[in-house]
Short mmCIF file of C-alpha atoms and ligand atoms in Angstrom, two decimals:
data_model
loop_
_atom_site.label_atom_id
_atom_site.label_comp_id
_atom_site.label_asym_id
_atom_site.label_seq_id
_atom_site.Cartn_x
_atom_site.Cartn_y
_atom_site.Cartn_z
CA UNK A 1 -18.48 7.28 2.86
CA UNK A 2 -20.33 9.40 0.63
CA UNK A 3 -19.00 8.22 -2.68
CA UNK A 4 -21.03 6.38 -5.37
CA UNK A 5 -20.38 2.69 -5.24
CA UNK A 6 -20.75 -0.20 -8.24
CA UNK A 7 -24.00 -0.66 -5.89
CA UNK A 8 -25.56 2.47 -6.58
CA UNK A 9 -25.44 2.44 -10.32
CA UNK A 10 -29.20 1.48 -11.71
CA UNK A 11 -28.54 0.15 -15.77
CA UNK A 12 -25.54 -2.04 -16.15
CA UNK A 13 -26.83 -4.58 -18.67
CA UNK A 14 -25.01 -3.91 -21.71
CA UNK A 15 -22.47 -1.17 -20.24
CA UNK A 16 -19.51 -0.25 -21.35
CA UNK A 17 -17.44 -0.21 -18.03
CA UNK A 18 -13.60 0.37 -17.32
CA UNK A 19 -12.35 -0.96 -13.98
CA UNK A 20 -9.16 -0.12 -12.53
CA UNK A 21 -7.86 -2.99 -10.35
CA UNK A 22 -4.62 -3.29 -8.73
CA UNK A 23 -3.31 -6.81 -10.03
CA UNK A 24 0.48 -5.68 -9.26
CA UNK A 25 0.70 -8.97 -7.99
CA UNK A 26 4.20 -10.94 -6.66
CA UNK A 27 5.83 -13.12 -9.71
CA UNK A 28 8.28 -15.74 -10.28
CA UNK A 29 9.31 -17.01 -13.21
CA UNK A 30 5.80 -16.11 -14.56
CA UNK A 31 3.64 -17.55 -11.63
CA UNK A 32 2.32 -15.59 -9.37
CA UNK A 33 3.42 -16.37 -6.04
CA UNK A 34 0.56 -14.45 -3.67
CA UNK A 35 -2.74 -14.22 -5.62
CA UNK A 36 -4.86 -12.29 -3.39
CA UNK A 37 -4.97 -8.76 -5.37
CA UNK A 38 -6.63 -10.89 -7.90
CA UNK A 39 -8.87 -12.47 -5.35
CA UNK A 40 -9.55 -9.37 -3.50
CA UNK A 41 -10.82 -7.51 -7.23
CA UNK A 42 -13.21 -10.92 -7.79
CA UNK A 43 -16.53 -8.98 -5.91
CA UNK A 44 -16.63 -6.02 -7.96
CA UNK A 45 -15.86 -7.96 -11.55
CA UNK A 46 -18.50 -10.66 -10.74
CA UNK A 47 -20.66 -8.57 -9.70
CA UNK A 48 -20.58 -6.55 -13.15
CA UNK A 49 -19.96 -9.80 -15.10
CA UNK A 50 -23.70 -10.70 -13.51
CA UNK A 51 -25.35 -7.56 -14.15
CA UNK A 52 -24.50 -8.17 -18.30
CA UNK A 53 -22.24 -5.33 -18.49
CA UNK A 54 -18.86 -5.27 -20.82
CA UNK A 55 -15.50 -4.86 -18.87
CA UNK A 56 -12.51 -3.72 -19.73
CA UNK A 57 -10.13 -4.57 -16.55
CA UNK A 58 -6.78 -2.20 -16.28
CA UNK A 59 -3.87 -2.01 -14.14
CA UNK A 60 -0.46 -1.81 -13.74
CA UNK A 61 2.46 -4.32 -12.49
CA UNK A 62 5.36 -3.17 -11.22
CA UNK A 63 7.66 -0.61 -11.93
CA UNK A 64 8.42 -1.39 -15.93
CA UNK A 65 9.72 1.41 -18.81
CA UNK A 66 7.35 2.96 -21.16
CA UNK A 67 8.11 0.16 -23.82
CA UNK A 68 4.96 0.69 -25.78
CA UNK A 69 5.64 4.39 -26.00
CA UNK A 70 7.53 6.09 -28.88
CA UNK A 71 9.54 7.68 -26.35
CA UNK A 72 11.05 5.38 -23.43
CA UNK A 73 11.76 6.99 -20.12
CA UNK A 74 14.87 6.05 -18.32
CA UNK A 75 14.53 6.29 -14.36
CA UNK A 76 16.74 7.99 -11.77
CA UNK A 77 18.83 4.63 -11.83
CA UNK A 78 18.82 4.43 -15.52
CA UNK A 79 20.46 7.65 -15.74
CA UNK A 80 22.93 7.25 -13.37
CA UNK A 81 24.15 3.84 -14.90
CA UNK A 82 24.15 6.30 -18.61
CA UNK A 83 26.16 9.04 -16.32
CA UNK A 84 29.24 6.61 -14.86
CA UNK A 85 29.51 5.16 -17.71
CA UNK A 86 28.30 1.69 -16.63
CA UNK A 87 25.77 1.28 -19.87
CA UNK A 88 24.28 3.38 -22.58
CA UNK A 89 20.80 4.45 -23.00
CA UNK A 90 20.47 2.56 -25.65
CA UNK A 91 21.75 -0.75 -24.30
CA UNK A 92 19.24 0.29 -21.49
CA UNK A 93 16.15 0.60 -23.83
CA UNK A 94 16.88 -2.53 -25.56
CA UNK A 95 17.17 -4.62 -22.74
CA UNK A 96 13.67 -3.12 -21.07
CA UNK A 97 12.09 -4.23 -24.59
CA UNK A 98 13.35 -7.65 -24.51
CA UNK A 99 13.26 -8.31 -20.99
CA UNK A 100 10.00 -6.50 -19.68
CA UNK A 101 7.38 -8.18 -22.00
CA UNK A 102 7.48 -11.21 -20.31
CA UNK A 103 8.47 -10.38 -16.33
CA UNK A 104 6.01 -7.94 -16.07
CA UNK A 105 3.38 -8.81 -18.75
CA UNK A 106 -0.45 -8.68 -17.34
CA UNK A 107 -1.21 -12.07 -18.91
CA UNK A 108 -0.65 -14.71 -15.95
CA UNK A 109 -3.30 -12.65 -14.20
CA UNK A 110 -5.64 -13.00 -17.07
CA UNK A 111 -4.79 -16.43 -17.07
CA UNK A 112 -5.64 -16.79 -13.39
CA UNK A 113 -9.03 -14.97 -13.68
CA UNK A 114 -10.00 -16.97 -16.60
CA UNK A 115 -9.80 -19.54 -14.60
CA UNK A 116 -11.35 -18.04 -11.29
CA UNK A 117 -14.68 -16.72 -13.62
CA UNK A 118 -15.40 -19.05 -15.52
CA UNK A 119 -13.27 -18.06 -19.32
CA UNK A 120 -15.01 -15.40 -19.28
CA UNK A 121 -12.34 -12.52 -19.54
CA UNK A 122 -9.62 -12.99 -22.07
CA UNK A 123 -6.26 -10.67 -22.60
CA UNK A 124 -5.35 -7.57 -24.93
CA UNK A 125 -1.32 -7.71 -26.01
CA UNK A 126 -1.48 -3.68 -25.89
CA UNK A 127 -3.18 -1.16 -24.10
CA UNK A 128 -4.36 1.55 -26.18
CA UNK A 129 -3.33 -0.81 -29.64
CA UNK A 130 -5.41 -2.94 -32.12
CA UNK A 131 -5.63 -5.97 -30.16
CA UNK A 132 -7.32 -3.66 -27.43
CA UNK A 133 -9.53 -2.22 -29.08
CA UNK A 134 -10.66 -5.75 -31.18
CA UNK A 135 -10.98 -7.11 -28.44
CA UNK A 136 -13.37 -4.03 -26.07
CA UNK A 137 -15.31 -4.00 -29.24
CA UNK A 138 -15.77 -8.04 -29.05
CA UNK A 139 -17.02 -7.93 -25.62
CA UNK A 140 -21.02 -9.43 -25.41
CA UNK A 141 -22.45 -8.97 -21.87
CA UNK A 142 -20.87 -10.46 -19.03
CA UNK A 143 -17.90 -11.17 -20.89
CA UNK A 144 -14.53 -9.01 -20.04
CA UNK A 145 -11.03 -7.86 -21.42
CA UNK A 146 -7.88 -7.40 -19.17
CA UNK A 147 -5.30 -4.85 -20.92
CA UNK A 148 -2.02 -4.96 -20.80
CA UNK A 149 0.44 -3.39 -18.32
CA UNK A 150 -0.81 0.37 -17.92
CA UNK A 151 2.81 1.32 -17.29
CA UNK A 152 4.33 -0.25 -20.51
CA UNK A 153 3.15 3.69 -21.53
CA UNK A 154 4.69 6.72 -20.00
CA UNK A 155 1.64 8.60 -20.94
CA UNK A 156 -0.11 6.53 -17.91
CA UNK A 157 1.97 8.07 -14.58
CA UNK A 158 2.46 11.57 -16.01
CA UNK A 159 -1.71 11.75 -16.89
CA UNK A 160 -1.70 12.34 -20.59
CA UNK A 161 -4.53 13.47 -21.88
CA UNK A 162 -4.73 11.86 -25.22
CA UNK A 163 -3.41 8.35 -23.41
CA UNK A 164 -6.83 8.78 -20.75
CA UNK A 165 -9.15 9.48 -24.26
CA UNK A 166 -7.82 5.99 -26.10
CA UNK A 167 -7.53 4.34 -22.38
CA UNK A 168 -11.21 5.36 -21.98
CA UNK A 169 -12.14 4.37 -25.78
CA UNK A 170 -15.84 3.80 -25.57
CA UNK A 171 -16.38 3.10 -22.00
CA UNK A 172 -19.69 4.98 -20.53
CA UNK A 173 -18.62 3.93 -17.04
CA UNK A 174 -15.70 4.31 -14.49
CA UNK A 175 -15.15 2.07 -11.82
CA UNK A 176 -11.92 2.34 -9.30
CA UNK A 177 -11.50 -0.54 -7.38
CA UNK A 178 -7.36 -0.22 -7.10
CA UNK A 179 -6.56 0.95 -3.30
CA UNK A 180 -3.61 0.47 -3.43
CA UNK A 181 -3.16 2.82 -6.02
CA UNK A 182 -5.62 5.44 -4.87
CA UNK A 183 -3.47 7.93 -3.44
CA UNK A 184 -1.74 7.94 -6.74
CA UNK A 185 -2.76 10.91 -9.15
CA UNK A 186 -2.31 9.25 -12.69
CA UNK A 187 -4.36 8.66 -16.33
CA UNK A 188 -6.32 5.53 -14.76
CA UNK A 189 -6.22 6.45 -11.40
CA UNK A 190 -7.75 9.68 -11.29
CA UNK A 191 -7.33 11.84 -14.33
CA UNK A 192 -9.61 9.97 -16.90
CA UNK A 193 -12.50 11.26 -14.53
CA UNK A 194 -10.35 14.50 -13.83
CA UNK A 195 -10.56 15.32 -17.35
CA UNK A 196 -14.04 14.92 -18.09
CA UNK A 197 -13.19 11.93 -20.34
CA UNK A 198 -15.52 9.87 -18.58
CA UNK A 199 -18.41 11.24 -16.11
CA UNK A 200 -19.94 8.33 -14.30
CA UNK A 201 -17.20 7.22 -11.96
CA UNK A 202 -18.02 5.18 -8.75
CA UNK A 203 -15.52 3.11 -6.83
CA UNK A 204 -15.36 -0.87 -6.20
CA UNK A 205 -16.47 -3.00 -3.53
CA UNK A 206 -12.77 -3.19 -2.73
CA UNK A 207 -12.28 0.53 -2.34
CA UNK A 208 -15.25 0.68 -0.52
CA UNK A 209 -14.51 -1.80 2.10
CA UNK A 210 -11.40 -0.22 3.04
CA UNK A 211 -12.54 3.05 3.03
CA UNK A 212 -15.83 2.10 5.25
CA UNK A 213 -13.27 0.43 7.89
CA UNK A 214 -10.46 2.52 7.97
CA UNK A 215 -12.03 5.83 7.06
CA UNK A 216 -15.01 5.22 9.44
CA UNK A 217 -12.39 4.11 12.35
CA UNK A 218 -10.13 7.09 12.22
CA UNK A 219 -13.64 9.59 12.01
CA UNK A 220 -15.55 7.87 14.59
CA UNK A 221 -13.05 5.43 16.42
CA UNK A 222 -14.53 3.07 19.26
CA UNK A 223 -12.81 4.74 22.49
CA UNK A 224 -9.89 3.91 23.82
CA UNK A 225 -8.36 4.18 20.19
CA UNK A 226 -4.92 2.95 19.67
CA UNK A 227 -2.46 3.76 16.86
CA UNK A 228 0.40 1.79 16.46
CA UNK A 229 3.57 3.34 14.47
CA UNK A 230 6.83 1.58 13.68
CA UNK A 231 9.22 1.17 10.69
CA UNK A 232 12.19 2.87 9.68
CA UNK A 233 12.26 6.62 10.12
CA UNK A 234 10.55 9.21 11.69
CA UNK A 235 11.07 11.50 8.08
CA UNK A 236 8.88 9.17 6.48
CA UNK A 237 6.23 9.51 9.17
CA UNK A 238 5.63 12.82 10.01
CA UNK A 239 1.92 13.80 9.55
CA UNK A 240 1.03 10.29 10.12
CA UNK A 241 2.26 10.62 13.97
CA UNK A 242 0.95 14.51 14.34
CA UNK A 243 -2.74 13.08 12.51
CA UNK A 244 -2.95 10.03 14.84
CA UNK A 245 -2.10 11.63 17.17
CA UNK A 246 -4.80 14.49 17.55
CA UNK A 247 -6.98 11.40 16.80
CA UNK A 248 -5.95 8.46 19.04
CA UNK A 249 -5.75 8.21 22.96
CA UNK A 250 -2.88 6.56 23.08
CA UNK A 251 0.20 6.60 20.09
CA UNK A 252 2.36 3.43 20.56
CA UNK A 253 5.99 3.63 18.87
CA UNK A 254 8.52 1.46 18.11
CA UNK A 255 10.91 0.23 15.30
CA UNK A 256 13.72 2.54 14.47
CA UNK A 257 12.19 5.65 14.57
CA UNK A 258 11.60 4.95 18.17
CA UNK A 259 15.07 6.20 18.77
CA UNK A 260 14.95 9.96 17.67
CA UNK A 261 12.06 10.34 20.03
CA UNK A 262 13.93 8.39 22.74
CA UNK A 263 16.97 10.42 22.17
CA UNK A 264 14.24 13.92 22.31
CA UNK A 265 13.81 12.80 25.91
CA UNK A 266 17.46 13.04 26.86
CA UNK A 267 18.33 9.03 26.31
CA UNK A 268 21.55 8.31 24.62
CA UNK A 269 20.86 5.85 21.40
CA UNK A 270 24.80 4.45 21.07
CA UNK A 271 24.52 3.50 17.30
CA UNK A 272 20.49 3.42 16.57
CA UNK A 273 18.71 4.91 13.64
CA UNK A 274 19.09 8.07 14.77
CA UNK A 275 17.22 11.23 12.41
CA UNK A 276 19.13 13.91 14.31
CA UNK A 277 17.01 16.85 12.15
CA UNK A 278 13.87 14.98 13.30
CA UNK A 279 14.91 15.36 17.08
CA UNK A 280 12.80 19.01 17.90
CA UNK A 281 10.23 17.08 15.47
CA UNK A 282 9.59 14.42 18.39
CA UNK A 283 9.98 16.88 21.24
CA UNK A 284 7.00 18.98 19.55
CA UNK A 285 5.43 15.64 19.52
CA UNK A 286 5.75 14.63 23.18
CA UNK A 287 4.54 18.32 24.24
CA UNK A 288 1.50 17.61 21.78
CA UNK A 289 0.53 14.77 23.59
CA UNK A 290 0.86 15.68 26.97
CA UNK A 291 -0.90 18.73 26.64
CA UNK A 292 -3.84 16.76 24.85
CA UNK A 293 -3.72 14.48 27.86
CA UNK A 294 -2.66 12.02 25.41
CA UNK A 295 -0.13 8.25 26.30
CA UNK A 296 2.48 8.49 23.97
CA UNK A 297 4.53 5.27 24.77
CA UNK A 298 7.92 4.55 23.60
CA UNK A 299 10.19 1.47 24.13
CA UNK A 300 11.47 0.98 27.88
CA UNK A 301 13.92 -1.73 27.15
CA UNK A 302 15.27 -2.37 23.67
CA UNK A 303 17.28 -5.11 22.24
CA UNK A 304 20.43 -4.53 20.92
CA UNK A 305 23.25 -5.46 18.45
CA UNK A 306 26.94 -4.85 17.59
CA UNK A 307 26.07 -4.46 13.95
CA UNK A 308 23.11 -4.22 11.57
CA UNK A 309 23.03 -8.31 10.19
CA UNK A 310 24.15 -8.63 6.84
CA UNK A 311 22.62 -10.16 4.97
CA UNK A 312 19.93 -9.20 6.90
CA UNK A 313 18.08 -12.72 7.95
CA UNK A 314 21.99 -14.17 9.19
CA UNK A 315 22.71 -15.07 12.70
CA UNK A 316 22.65 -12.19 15.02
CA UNK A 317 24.49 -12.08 19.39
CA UNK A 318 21.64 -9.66 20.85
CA UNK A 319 21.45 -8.50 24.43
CA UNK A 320 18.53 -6.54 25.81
CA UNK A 321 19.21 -3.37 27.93
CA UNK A 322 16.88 -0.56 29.20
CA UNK A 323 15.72 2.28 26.91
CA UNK A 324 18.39 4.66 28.95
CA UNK A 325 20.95 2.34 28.60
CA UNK A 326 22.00 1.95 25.75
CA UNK A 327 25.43 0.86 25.07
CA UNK A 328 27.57 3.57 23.09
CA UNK A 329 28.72 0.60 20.17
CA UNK A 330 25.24 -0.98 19.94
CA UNK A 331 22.30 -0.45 17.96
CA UNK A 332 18.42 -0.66 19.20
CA UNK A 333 16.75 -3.35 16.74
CA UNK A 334 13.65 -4.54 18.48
CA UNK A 335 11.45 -3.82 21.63
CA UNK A 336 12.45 -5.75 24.78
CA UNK A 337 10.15 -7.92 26.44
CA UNK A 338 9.18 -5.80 28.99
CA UNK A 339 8.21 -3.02 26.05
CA UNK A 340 6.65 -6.05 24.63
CA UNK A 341 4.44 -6.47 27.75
CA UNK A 342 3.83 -2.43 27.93
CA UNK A 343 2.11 -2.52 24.46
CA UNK A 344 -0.29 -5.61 24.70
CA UNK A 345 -1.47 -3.95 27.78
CA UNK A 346 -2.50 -1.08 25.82
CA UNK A 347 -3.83 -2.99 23.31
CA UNK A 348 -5.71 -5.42 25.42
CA UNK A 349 -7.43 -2.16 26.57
CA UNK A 350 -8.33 -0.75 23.19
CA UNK A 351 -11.33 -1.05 21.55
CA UNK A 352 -9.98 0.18 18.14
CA UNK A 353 -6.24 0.25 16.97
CA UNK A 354 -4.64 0.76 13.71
CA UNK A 355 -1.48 -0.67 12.76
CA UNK A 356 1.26 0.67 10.75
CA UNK A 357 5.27 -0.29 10.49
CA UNK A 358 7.24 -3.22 12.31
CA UNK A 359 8.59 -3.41 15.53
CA UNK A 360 11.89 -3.93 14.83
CA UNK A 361 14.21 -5.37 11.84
CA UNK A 362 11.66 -8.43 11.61
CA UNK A 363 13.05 -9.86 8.35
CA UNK A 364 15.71 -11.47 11.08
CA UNK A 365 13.57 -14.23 13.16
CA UNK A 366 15.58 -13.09 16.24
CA UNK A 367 14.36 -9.43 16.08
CA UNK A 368 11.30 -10.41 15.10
CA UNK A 369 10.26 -11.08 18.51
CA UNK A 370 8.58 -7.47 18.86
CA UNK A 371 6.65 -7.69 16.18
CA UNK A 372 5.16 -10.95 16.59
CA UNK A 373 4.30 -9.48 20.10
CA UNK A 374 1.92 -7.04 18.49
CA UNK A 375 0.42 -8.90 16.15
CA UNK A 376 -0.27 -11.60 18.84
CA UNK A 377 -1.59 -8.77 21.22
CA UNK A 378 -3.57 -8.05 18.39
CA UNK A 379 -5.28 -11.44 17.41
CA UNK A 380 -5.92 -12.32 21.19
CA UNK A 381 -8.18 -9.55 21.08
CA UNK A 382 -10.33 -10.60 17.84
CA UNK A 383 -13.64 -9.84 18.21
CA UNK A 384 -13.87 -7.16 21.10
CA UNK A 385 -11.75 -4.10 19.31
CA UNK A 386 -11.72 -3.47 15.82
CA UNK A 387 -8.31 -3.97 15.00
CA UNK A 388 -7.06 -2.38 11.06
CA UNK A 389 -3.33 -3.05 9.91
CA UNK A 390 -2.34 -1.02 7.41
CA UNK A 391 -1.05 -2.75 4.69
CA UNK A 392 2.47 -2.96 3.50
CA UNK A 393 5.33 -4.98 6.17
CA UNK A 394 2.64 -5.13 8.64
CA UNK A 395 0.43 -6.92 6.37
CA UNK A 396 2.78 -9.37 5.74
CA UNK A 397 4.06 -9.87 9.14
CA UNK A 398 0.28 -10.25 10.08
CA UNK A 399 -0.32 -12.51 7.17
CA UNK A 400 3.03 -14.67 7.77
CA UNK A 401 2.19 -15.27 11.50
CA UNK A 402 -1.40 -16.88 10.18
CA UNK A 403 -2.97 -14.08 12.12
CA UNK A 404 -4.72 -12.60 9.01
CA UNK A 405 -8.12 -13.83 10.22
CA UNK A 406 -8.31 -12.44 13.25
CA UNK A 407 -7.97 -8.73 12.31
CA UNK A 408 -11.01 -6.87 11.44
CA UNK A 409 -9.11 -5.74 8.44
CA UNK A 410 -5.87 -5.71 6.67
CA UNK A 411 -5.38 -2.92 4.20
CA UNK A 412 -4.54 -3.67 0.49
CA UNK A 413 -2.17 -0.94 0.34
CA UNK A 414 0.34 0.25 2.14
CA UNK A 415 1.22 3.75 0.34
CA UNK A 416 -2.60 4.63 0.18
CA UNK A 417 -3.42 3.60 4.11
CA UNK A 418 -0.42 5.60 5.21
CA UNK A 419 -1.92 8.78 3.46
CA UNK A 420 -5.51 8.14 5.01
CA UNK A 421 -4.17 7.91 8.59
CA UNK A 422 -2.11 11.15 7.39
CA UNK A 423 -5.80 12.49 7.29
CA UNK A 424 -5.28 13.25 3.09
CA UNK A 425 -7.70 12.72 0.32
CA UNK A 426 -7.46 10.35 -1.99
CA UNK A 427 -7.00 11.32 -5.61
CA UNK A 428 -8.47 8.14 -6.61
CA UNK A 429 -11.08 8.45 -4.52
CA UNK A 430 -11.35 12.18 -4.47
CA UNK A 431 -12.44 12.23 -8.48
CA UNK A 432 -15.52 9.44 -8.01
CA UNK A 433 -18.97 11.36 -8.20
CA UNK A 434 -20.67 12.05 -4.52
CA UNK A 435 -23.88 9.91 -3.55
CA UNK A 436 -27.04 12.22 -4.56
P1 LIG B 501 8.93 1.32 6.89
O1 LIG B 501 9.02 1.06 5.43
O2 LIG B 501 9.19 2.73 7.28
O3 LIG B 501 7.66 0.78 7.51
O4 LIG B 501 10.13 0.55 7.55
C1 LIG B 501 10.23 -0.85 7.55
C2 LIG B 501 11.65 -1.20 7.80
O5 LIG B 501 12.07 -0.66 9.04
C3 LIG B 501 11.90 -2.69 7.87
O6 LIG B 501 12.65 -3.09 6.76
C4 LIG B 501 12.67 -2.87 9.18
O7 LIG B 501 13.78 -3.73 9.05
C5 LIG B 501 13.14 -1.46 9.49
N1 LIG B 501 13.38 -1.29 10.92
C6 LIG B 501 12.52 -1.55 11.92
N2 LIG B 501 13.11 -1.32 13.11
C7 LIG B 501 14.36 -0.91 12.87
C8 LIG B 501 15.47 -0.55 13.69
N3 LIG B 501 15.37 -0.57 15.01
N4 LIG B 501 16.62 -0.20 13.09
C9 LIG B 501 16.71 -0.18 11.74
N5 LIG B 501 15.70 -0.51 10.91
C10 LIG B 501 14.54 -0.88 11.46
#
């Protein structure tokens, strides 16, 4: 990687740094249920903390309205509910304002790193407001602030200018460590560096672990290289499966967009997901890889239901049936054993394999079974292939299994791993200064 890491920067006693993590963290009732955003972020803020500087921590948590702004955006929902009828915007606004302050308020997480470094970072009420900036210009060395929710401003996703000037305030020093908001272009992500507003900008240990692995695996991937693609459709995927696959040896697919390319080779699909525009898509896909001399495997049995469960963990009567024979009322849900077997072979052969998208609808345990196939395939072979799941439903079908220690690594975001094995850049990577 040739960006600038925290690593690389000489003077940090007395510094005024801004980090942006990603602390968009799982809640409940105010506790955080899965804590290891926060834990993942502790390298880089320690490792400032110890080197005197003063921190000013920023991120966002989910998906909130600009409450702090003058002007509160309503969302595509929002509007819809003001269009039937259902409430007014008003009624909307007032409820975000009483409601969103609390579920999606930044200070369990300051809280929680209080108490992971040692009280030594405390927590602003506002962003860009007085209790910010009392609080940045409070800071002695090794001490740190945490802001408030980024998004409780508008000004923050559509990269306002002014917002990136009083976001940046006094700090001397950027630092991203938020992957899983890298391949976002917004005020903390990218533009405050964009701008000019602040001019040293080097990324985290965080960012710079998963850019090492992943980037360094799909550049320069131990041979045979595996890439494994599931999930929903193939619409969502497209330059993910045309990148990987000018990069891999072999491109393993499964899930429910398995079916457009089954029905591209002539199968009938009965009731599958079926992306019938995608269909010449997969076709140009399978002529890709064959003229590359390129395995492009795809389910040979399948299991399949009457209907899709609902709710979607209830009981479920499954049968399995060969990829070509699928019944005309039934819908392909998960991999069938002997697919199952197909793709642990491959993997078992690999020396390097990245991970993206379930096997099947594995939120129901009984069509989970394909999943849990891969990532066992996956954990038997710990230690002799570098194996790199790409965050999102993989991660946490990795994670749930108690597999999560033996994969070389498991991606922090989901959104921004999918765009790397897409072959993009980064904006929030893109913006950091290059290593002289
Ligand atoms: P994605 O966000 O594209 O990775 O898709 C994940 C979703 O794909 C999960 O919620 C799965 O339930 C769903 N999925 C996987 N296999 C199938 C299938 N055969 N039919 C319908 N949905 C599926």
């Amino acid at each position: 990687m040739n960006k600038m890491s925290v690593k690389d920067l000489k003077e940090l006693k007395g510094k005024k740094v801004l980090v942006r993590c990603d602390f968009n963290v799982p809640m409940k009732d105010g506790v955080i249920t899965d804590e290891n955003r926060i834990i993942g972020a502790l390298p880089t803020i320690k490792y400032l903390l110890d080197a005197g500087a003063k921190v000013t921590l920023c991120s966002h948590m989910g998906k909130p309205h600009s409450i702090f702004s003058d002007e509160v955006k309503l969302n595509k929902k929002d509007l819809k509910k003001v269009e039937s009828g259902e409430a007014t915007k008003e009624d909307i606004i007032a409820k975000a304002k009483k409601d969103e302050p609390k579920k999606l308020t930044l200070a369990p997480v300051a809280k929680r790193l209080a108490e992971l470094l040692d009280g030594k970072v405390v927590f602003a009420s506002d962003v860009i407001g007085p209790d910010a900036k009392a609080k940045r210009d409070a800071l002695k060395e090794g001490e740190a602030v945490l802001l408030e929710n980024l998004r409780f401003h508008w000004e923050e996703e559509k990269k306002d200018e002014g917002f990136c000037k009083a976001l940046a305030y006094d700090a001397e020093i950027y630092v991203n460590d938020a992957f899983g908001t890298a391949h976002r272009s917004h005020a903390s992500t990218a533009a405050i560096v964009e701008y000019g507003i602040i001019k040293t900008a080097v990324c985290g240990f965080l960012i710079e672990k998963e850019l090492s692995v992943m980037a360094n695996t799909l550049e320069n991937p131990a041979r045979p290289f595996v890439a494994i693609l599931g999930g929903a459709k193939v619409a969502d995927k497209l330059n993910v499966i045309s990148n990987l696959l000018e990069k891999c040896d072999t491109l393993i697919i499964g899930g429910g967009m398995a079916y457009t390319f089954l029905k591209a080779k002539g199968y009938e699909v009965g009731a599958s997901l079926l992306d019938e525009e995608k269909i010449g898509y997969c076709k140009e896909m399978m002529e890709k890889a064959e003229k590359a001399g390129k395995k492009l495997l795809l389910p040979i049995d399948t299991v399949v239901t009457k209907s899709f469960p609902d709710p979607i963990d209830a009981p479920v009567d499954v049968k399995t049936v060969d990829a070509d024979k699928i019944p005309a009322d039934m819908m392909g849900m998960d991999i069938g054993e002997k697919t199952r077997k197909l793709y642990a072979d491959a993997i078992k052969s690999a020396k390097s394999v990245v991970w993206n998208g379930p096997m099947g609808v594995f939120e129901n345990p009984v069509l989970a079974k394909g999943t849990i196939a891969v990532a066992q395939a996956l954990a038997d072979v710990y230690g002799k292939c570098t194996t790199i799941i790409g965050g999102g439903d993989s991660a946490a079908a990795v994670q749930q299994l108690g597999f999560a220690d033996k994969m070389t690594h498991i991606s922090t975001g989901g959104g921004a791993s999918l765009e790397l094995f897409e072959g993009k850049v980064l904006p929030g990577i893109a913006c950091l200064n290059d290593k002289k």
